[in-house]
Amino acid sequence: MKTSHIYPGANSINSYLNVRNCKKAIEFYTRAFGAIEILSLLMPDGKIAHAEIEIEGSLLMLSEENPEWGTHSPESLGGSPITITLYVKDVDISFKNALDAGASEVMPLKNEFYGDRVGQVLDPFGFKWHIATHIEDVPKEEMQSRMDKMFSQP
C-alpha cells in the first residue's frame, strides 16, 4: 500500500497552536467545541510536546510553548494575529458552549452580508475564534453589492 504525502487525518494546510498549558487547552477545546483527542506525546517533564485533536472533522495540532524550541504562546507574545474560523452546524449553540467553557465574547452573534451567521470569541489561551454557520449562498456580485451598501451606511 502506498503512503500518502499527507499525514493521516490532515489536510494540505493545518493549524498548529503553541499554548501555555496544552493539557488545559485540550480540556477547553473539548468542552467548547467538542474536540476529540487523537494523540498526545509527552516530554519527560509531563508537558505535551505534540498533540492532535479533531474538531468538526478537522485536525488541529497543539504543543506546549517552549522558548528553547522557538515556540511561544499568544500569552507570551502579547496576543495572536491569527483568527481561527470554525464552521459548525449550529453557531448559536457552539458560541454559547465556548462562552460557558471560559471564552470571552469578542463579537456578538449576527447574520453577515456574505451569508454566514457568526460570532467571535477569545479563548483562554489567546486565540480568537470566528465561529460560523453558513445560512445563505450569496453570489460574488451580490456579496460585493451588500458590502458596498454596508460601508455606505453612516
Coordinates of N, CA and C in Angstrom, one line a residue:
M1 N 0.8 -1.2 0.0 CA 0.0 0.0 0.0 C 0.9 1.3 0.0
K2 N 0.6 2.2 -0.9 CA 1.3 3.4 -1.0 C 1.0 4.4 0.1
T3 N 2.0 5.0 0.7 CA 1.8 6.0 1.7 C 1.5 7.4 1.1
S4 N 0.5 8.0 1.6 CA 0.1 9.3 1.1 C 1.1 10.4 1.5
H5 N 1.2 11.4 0.7 CA 2.1 12.5 1.0 C 1.6 13.4 2.1
I6 N 0.3 13.2 2.5 CA -0.3 14.0 3.6 C -0.5 13.1 4.8
Y7 N -0.1 13.6 6.0 CA -0.3 12.8 7.2 C -1.8 12.4 7.4
P8 N -2.0 11.2 7.9 CA -3.4 10.7 8.0 C -4.2 11.6 8.9
G9 N -5.4 12.0 8.4 CA -6.3 12.9 9.1 C -6.1 14.3 8.8
A10 N -5.0 14.7 8.2 CA -4.6 16.1 8.0 C -5.1 16.5 6.6
N11 N -5.1 17.8 6.4 CA -5.4 18.5 5.1 C -4.0 19.0 4.6
S12 N -4.1 19.6 3.4 CA -2.8 20.2 2.9 C -2.3 21.4 3.8
I13 N -3.3 22.1 4.4 CA -2.9 23.2 5.3 C -3.6 22.9 6.7
N14 N -2.9 22.9 7.8 CA -3.4 22.7 9.1 C -2.9 23.7 10.1
S15 N -3.6 24.0 11.1 CA -3.2 24.9 12.1 C -2.4 24.1 13.2
Y16 N -1.4 24.8 13.8 CA -0.6 24.2 14.9 C -0.5 25.3 15.9
L17 N -1.1 25.1 17.1 CA -1.2 26.1 18.1 C -0.1 25.8 19.2
N18 N 0.6 26.8 19.6 CA 1.5 26.8 20.7 C 0.8 27.4 21.9
V19 N 0.6 26.7 22.9 CA -0.1 27.2 24.1 C 0.7 27.1 25.4
R20 N 0.3 27.9 26.4 CA 1.0 27.9 27.6 C 0.7 26.6 28.5
N21 N -0.5 26.1 28.4 CA -0.9 24.9 29.1 C -1.7 24.0 28.2
C22 N -1.0 23.1 27.5 CA -1.6 22.3 26.5 C -2.7 21.4 27.1
K23 N -2.5 20.8 28.2 CA -3.5 19.9 28.8 C -4.8 20.7 29.0
K24 N -4.7 21.9 29.6 CA -5.9 22.7 29.9 C -6.5 23.2 28.5
A25 N -5.7 23.4 27.5 CA -6.2 23.8 26.2 C -7.0 22.7 25.6
I26 N -6.5 21.5 25.7 CA -7.3 20.4 25.1 C -8.6 20.2 25.9
E27 N -8.6 20.4 27.2 CA -9.8 20.3 28.0 C -10.8 21.4 27.6
F28 N -10.3 22.6 27.4 CA -11.1 23.7 27.0 C -11.8 23.4 25.6
Y29 N -10.9 23.0 24.6 CA -11.4 22.7 23.3 C -12.4 21.6 23.2
T30 N -12.3 20.6 24.2 CA -13.2 19.5 24.3 C -14.6 20.1 24.8
R31 N -14.6 20.9 25.8 CA -15.8 21.5 26.4 C -16.4 22.5 25.4
A32 N -15.6 23.3 24.8 CA -16.1 24.4 24.0 C -16.6 23.9 22.6
F33 N -15.8 23.1 22.0 CA -16.1 22.7 20.6 C -16.2 21.3 20.3
G34 N -16.3 20.4 21.4 CA -16.5 19.0 21.2 C -15.3 18.3 20.6
A35 N -14.1 18.8 20.9 CA -12.9 18.2 20.3 C -12.7 16.8 20.8
I36 N -12.1 16.0 20.0 CA -11.7 14.6 20.3 C -10.2 14.5 20.3
E37 N -9.6 14.1 21.4 CA -8.2 14.0 21.5 C -7.8 12.7 20.7
I38 N -6.9 12.9 19.7 CA -6.4 11.8 18.9 C -5.0 11.3 19.4
L39 N -4.1 12.2 19.8 CA -2.8 11.8 20.2 C -2.2 12.9 21.1
S40 N -1.4 12.4 22.1 CA -0.6 13.3 23.0 C 0.7 12.7 23.2
L41 N 1.8 13.3 22.9 CA 3.1 12.9 23.1 C 3.7 13.7 24.2
L42 N 4.2 13.0 25.3 CA 4.7 13.8 26.5 C 6.2 13.9 26.5
M43 N 6.6 15.0 27.0 CA 8.0 15.2 27.3 C 8.3 14.6 28.6
P44 N 9.6 14.4 29.0 CA 10.0 13.8 30.3 C 9.4 14.5 31.5
D45 N 9.1 15.8 31.4 CA 8.6 16.6 32.5 C 7.0 16.5 32.5
G46 N 6.4 15.7 31.6 CA 5.0 15.5 31.6 C 4.2 16.5 30.7
K47 N 4.9 17.6 30.2 CA 4.3 18.5 29.4 C 4.1 17.9 28.0
I48 N 3.1 18.4 27.2 CA 2.8 17.9 25.9 C 3.7 18.5 24.9
A49 N 4.5 17.6 24.2 CA 5.4 18.0 23.1 C 4.6 18.2 21.8
H50 N 3.6 17.3 21.6 CA 2.8 17.4 20.4 C 1.4 16.7 20.7
A51 N 0.4 17.4 20.3 CA -1.0 16.8 20.5 C -1.8 17.0 19.2
E52 N -2.7 16.1 19.0 CA -3.6 16.2 17.9 C -5.0 16.1 18.4
I53 N -5.9 17.0 18.0 CA -7.3 16.9 18.3 C -8.1 17.1 17.0
E54 N -9.3 16.6 17.0 CA -10.2 16.7 15.9 C -11.4 17.6 16.3
I55 N -11.7 18.6 15.6 CA -12.9 19.4 15.8 C -13.7 19.5 14.5
E56 N -14.9 19.1 14.5 CA -15.8 19.1 13.3 C -15.1 18.5 12.1
G57 N -14.4 17.4 12.3 CA -13.8 16.7 11.2 C -12.4 17.2 10.8
S58 N -11.9 18.3 11.4 CA -10.6 18.9 11.1 C -9.6 18.6 12.1
L59 N -8.4 18.4 11.7 CA -7.3 18.2 12.6 C -6.7 19.5 13.1
L60 N -6.5 19.6 14.4 CA -5.8 20.7 15.0 C -4.6 20.2 15.8
M61 N -3.4 20.7 15.6 CA -2.3 20.3 16.3 C -1.9 21.3 17.3
L62 N -1.4 20.9 18.5 CA -1.0 21.8 19.6 C 0.3 21.3 20.2
S63 N 1.0 22.2 20.9 CA 2.1 21.9 21.7 C 2.2 22.9 22.8
E64 N 2.9 22.5 23.8 CA 3.3 23.4 24.9 C 4.3 24.4 24.4
E65 N 4.1 25.7 24.7 CA 5.1 26.6 24.3 C 6.5 26.2 24.9
N66 N 7.5 26.5 24.1 CA 8.9 26.1 24.6 C 9.9 27.1 23.9
P67 N 10.2 28.2 24.7 CA 11.1 29.2 24.1 C 12.4 28.6 23.6
E68 N 12.9 27.5 24.2 CA 14.2 26.9 23.7 C 14.0 26.3 22.3
W69 N 12.8 26.0 21.9 CA 12.5 25.5 20.5 C 12.0 26.6 19.6
G70 N 11.9 27.8 20.2 CA 11.4 28.9 19.4 C 9.8 28.9 19.3
T71 N 9.1 28.2 20.1 CA 7.7 28.3 20.1 C 7.2 29.0 21.3
H72 N 6.3 30.0 21.0 CA 5.8 30.9 22.0 C 4.3 31.0 21.9
S73 N 3.6 31.1 23.0 CA 2.1 31.2 23.0 C 1.7 32.6 22.8
P74 N 0.5 32.9 22.5 CA 0.0 34.3 22.4 C 0.1 35.0 23.8
E75 N 0.0 34.3 24.9 CA 0.2 34.9 26.2 C 1.6 35.5 26.3
S76 N 2.6 34.8 25.8 CA 4.0 35.2 25.9 C 4.3 36.4 24.9
L77 N 3.5 36.4 23.8 CA 3.8 37.4 22.8 C 2.9 38.6 22.9
G78 N 2.0 38.6 23.8 CA 1.0 39.7 24.0 C -0.2 39.6 23.1
G79 N -0.5 38.5 22.6 CA -1.6 38.3 21.7 C -1.2 37.5 20.4
S80 N -2.2 37.2 19.6 CA -2.0 36.5 18.4 C -2.7 37.2 17.2
P81 N -2.0 37.3 16.1 CA -2.6 38.0 14.9 C -3.5 37.0 14.2
I82 N -3.6 35.8 14.6 CA -4.4 34.8 13.9 C -5.8 34.7 14.4
T83 N -6.8 34.5 13.5 CA -8.1 34.2 13.8 C -8.4 32.9 13.2
I84 N -9.0 32.0 14.0 CA -9.3 30.6 13.5 C -10.8 30.6 13.2
T85 N -11.2 30.2 12.0 CA -12.6 30.1 11.6 C -13.0 28.7 11.8
L86 N -14.1 28.5 12.5 CA -14.7 27.2 12.7 C -16.1 27.2 12.3
Y87 N -16.4 26.4 11.2 CA -17.8 26.2 10.8 C -18.4 25.1 11.6
V88 N -19.6 25.3 12.1 CA -20.4 24.4 12.9 C -21.8 24.3 12.4
K89 N -22.6 23.3 12.8 CA -23.9 23.1 12.4 C -24.9 24.1 13.0
D90 N -24.6 24.5 14.3 CA -25.4 25.5 15.0 C -24.5 26.4 15.7
V91 N -24.3 27.6 15.1 CA -23.4 28.6 15.7 C -23.9 29.1 17.0
D92 N -25.2 29.2 17.2 CA -25.7 29.7 18.5 C -25.4 28.8 19.6
I93 N -25.5 27.5 19.4 CA -25.1 26.5 20.5 C -23.6 26.5 20.7
S94 N -22.9 26.5 19.6 CA -21.4 26.4 19.8 C -20.8 27.7 20.4
F95 N -21.4 28.8 20.1 CA -21.0 30.1 20.6 C -21.2 30.1 22.2
K96 N -22.4 29.7 22.6 CA -22.8 29.6 24.0 C -21.8 28.6 24.7
N97 N -21.6 27.4 24.1 CA -20.7 26.4 24.7 C -19.3 27.0 24.9
A98 N -18.8 27.8 23.9 CA -17.5 28.4 24.1 C -17.4 29.4 25.2
L99 N -18.5 30.2 25.4 CA -18.6 31.1 26.5 C -18.7 30.4 27.8
D100 N -19.5 29.4 27.8 CA -19.7 28.6 29.1 C -18.4 27.9 29.5
A101 N -17.6 27.6 28.5 CA -16.3 26.9 28.8 C -15.2 27.8 29.2
G102 N -15.4 29.1 29.1 CA -14.4 30.1 29.6 C -13.9 31.1 28.6
A103 N -14.4 31.0 27.3 CA -14.0 32.0 26.3 C -14.7 33.4 26.6
S104 N -14.2 34.4 26.1 CA -14.8 35.7 26.3 C -15.3 36.2 24.9
E105 N -16.4 36.9 24.9 CA -17.0 37.4 23.7 C -16.2 38.5 23.1
V106 N -15.9 38.4 21.8 CA -15.2 39.5 21.0 C -16.2 40.2 20.1
M107 N -17.1 39.4 19.5 CA -18.1 39.9 18.6 C -19.4 39.1 18.8
P108 N -20.5 39.8 19.1 CA -21.8 39.0 19.3 C -22.2 38.3 18.0
L109 N -23.1 37.4 18.2 CA -23.7 36.7 17.1 C -24.5 37.6 16.2
K110 N -24.3 37.5 14.9 CA -25.1 38.2 13.9 C -25.0 37.6 12.5
N111 N -26.0 37.9 11.7 CA -26.0 37.4 10.3 C -25.2 38.4 9.5
E112 N -24.3 37.9 8.7 CA -23.4 38.7 7.9 C -23.8 38.8 6.5
F113 N -23.4 39.8 5.8 CA -23.8 40.1 4.4 C -23.3 39.0 3.4
Y114 N -22.3 38.2 3.8 CA -21.7 37.2 2.9 C -22.4 35.8 3.1
G115 N -23.4 35.8 4.0 CA -24.2 34.5 4.1 C -23.9 33.6 5.2
D116 N -23.2 34.1 6.2 CA -22.9 33.3 7.4 C -23.5 34.0 8.6
R117 N -23.9 33.2 9.6 CA -24.2 33.7 10.9 C -23.0 33.4 11.7
V118 N -22.5 34.5 12.4 CA -21.1 34.4 13.0 C -21.1 35.1 14.4
G119 N -20.1 34.7 15.1 CA -19.8 35.3 16.4 C -18.3 35.1 16.6
Q120 N -17.6 35.9 17.4 CA -16.2 35.7 17.7 C -16.0 35.6 19.2
V121 N -15.1 34.7 19.6 CA -14.7 34.6 21.0 C -13.2 34.5 21.1
L122 N -12.7 34.9 22.2 CA -11.2 34.8 22.5 C -11.1 33.7 23.6
D123 N -10.3 32.6 23.2 CA -10.2 31.5 24.1 C -9.2 31.9 25.3
P124 N -9.2 31.1 26.4 CA -8.4 31.4 27.5 C -6.9 31.4 27.2
F125 N -6.5 30.9 26.0 CA -5.1 30.8 25.6 C -4.6 31.8 24.6
G126 N -5.5 32.8 24.3 CA -5.1 33.9 23.5 C -5.5 33.8 22.0
F127 N -6.2 32.8 21.6 CA -6.6 32.7 20.2 C -8.0 33.1 20.0
K128 N -8.2 33.9 18.9 CA -9.6 34.4 18.5 C -10.2 33.3 17.6
W129 N -11.4 33.0 17.9 CA -12.2 32.0 17.1 C -13.4 32.7 16.4
H130 N -13.5 32.6 15.1 CA -14.6 33.1 14.3 C -15.5 31.9 14.1
I131 N -16.6 31.8 14.9 CA -17.5 30.6 14.8 C -18.6 30.9 13.9
A132 N -18.9 30.1 12.9 CA -19.9 30.4 11.9 C -20.7 29.2 11.5
T133 N -21.9 29.5 11.0 CA -22.8 28.6 10.3 C -23.2 29.3 9.0
H134 N -23.0 28.6 7.9 CA -23.4 29.1 6.6 C -24.9 29.0 6.4
I135 N -25.6 30.1 6.2 CA -27.0 30.1 6.1 C -27.6 30.6 4.8
E136 N -26.7 31.1 3.9 CA -27.2 31.6 2.6 C -26.1 31.6 1.6
D137 N -26.3 31.0 0.4 CA -25.3 31.1 -0.7 C -25.5 32.5 -1.4
V138 N -24.5 33.3 -1.3 CA -24.6 34.6 -1.9 C -23.6 34.7 -3.1
P139 N -24.1 35.0 -4.3 CA -23.2 35.2 -5.4 C -22.2 36.3 -5.2
K140 N -21.0 36.2 -5.8 CA -19.9 37.1 -5.6 C -20.4 38.6 -5.8
E141 N -21.1 38.8 -6.9 CA -21.6 40.1 -7.3 C -22.5 40.7 -6.2
E142 N -23.4 39.9 -5.7 CA -24.3 40.3 -4.7 C -23.6 40.6 -3.4
M143 N -22.6 39.7 -3.1 CA -21.8 39.9 -1.9 C -21.1 41.3 -1.9
Q144 N -20.5 41.6 -3.0 CA -19.8 42.9 -3.2 C -20.8 44.1 -3.0
S145 N -22.0 43.9 -3.6 CA -23.1 44.9 -3.5 C -23.5 45.1 -2.1
R146 N -23.7 44.0 -1.4 CA -24.0 44.1 0.1 C -22.9 44.8 0.9
M147 N -21.7 44.5 0.6 CA -20.6 45.1 1.3 C -20.5 46.6 1.0
D148 N -20.7 46.9 -0.2 CA -20.7 48.4 -0.6 C -21.8 49.1 0.1
K149 N -23.0 48.5 0.2 CA -24.1 49.1 0.9 C -23.8 49.3 2.4
M150 N -23.2 48.2 3.0 CA -22.8 48.3 4.4 C -21.9 49.4 4.7
F151 N -20.9 49.6 3.8 CA -19.9 50.7 4.1 C -20.4 52.1 3.7
S152 N -21.5 52.1 3.0 CA -22.0 53.5 2.7 C -23.0 54.0 3.8
Q153 N -23.3 53.1 4.7 CA -24.2 53.5 5.8 C -23.4 54.4 6.8
P154 N -24.1 55.5 7.3 CA -23.4 56.3 8.3 C -23.3 55.7 9.6

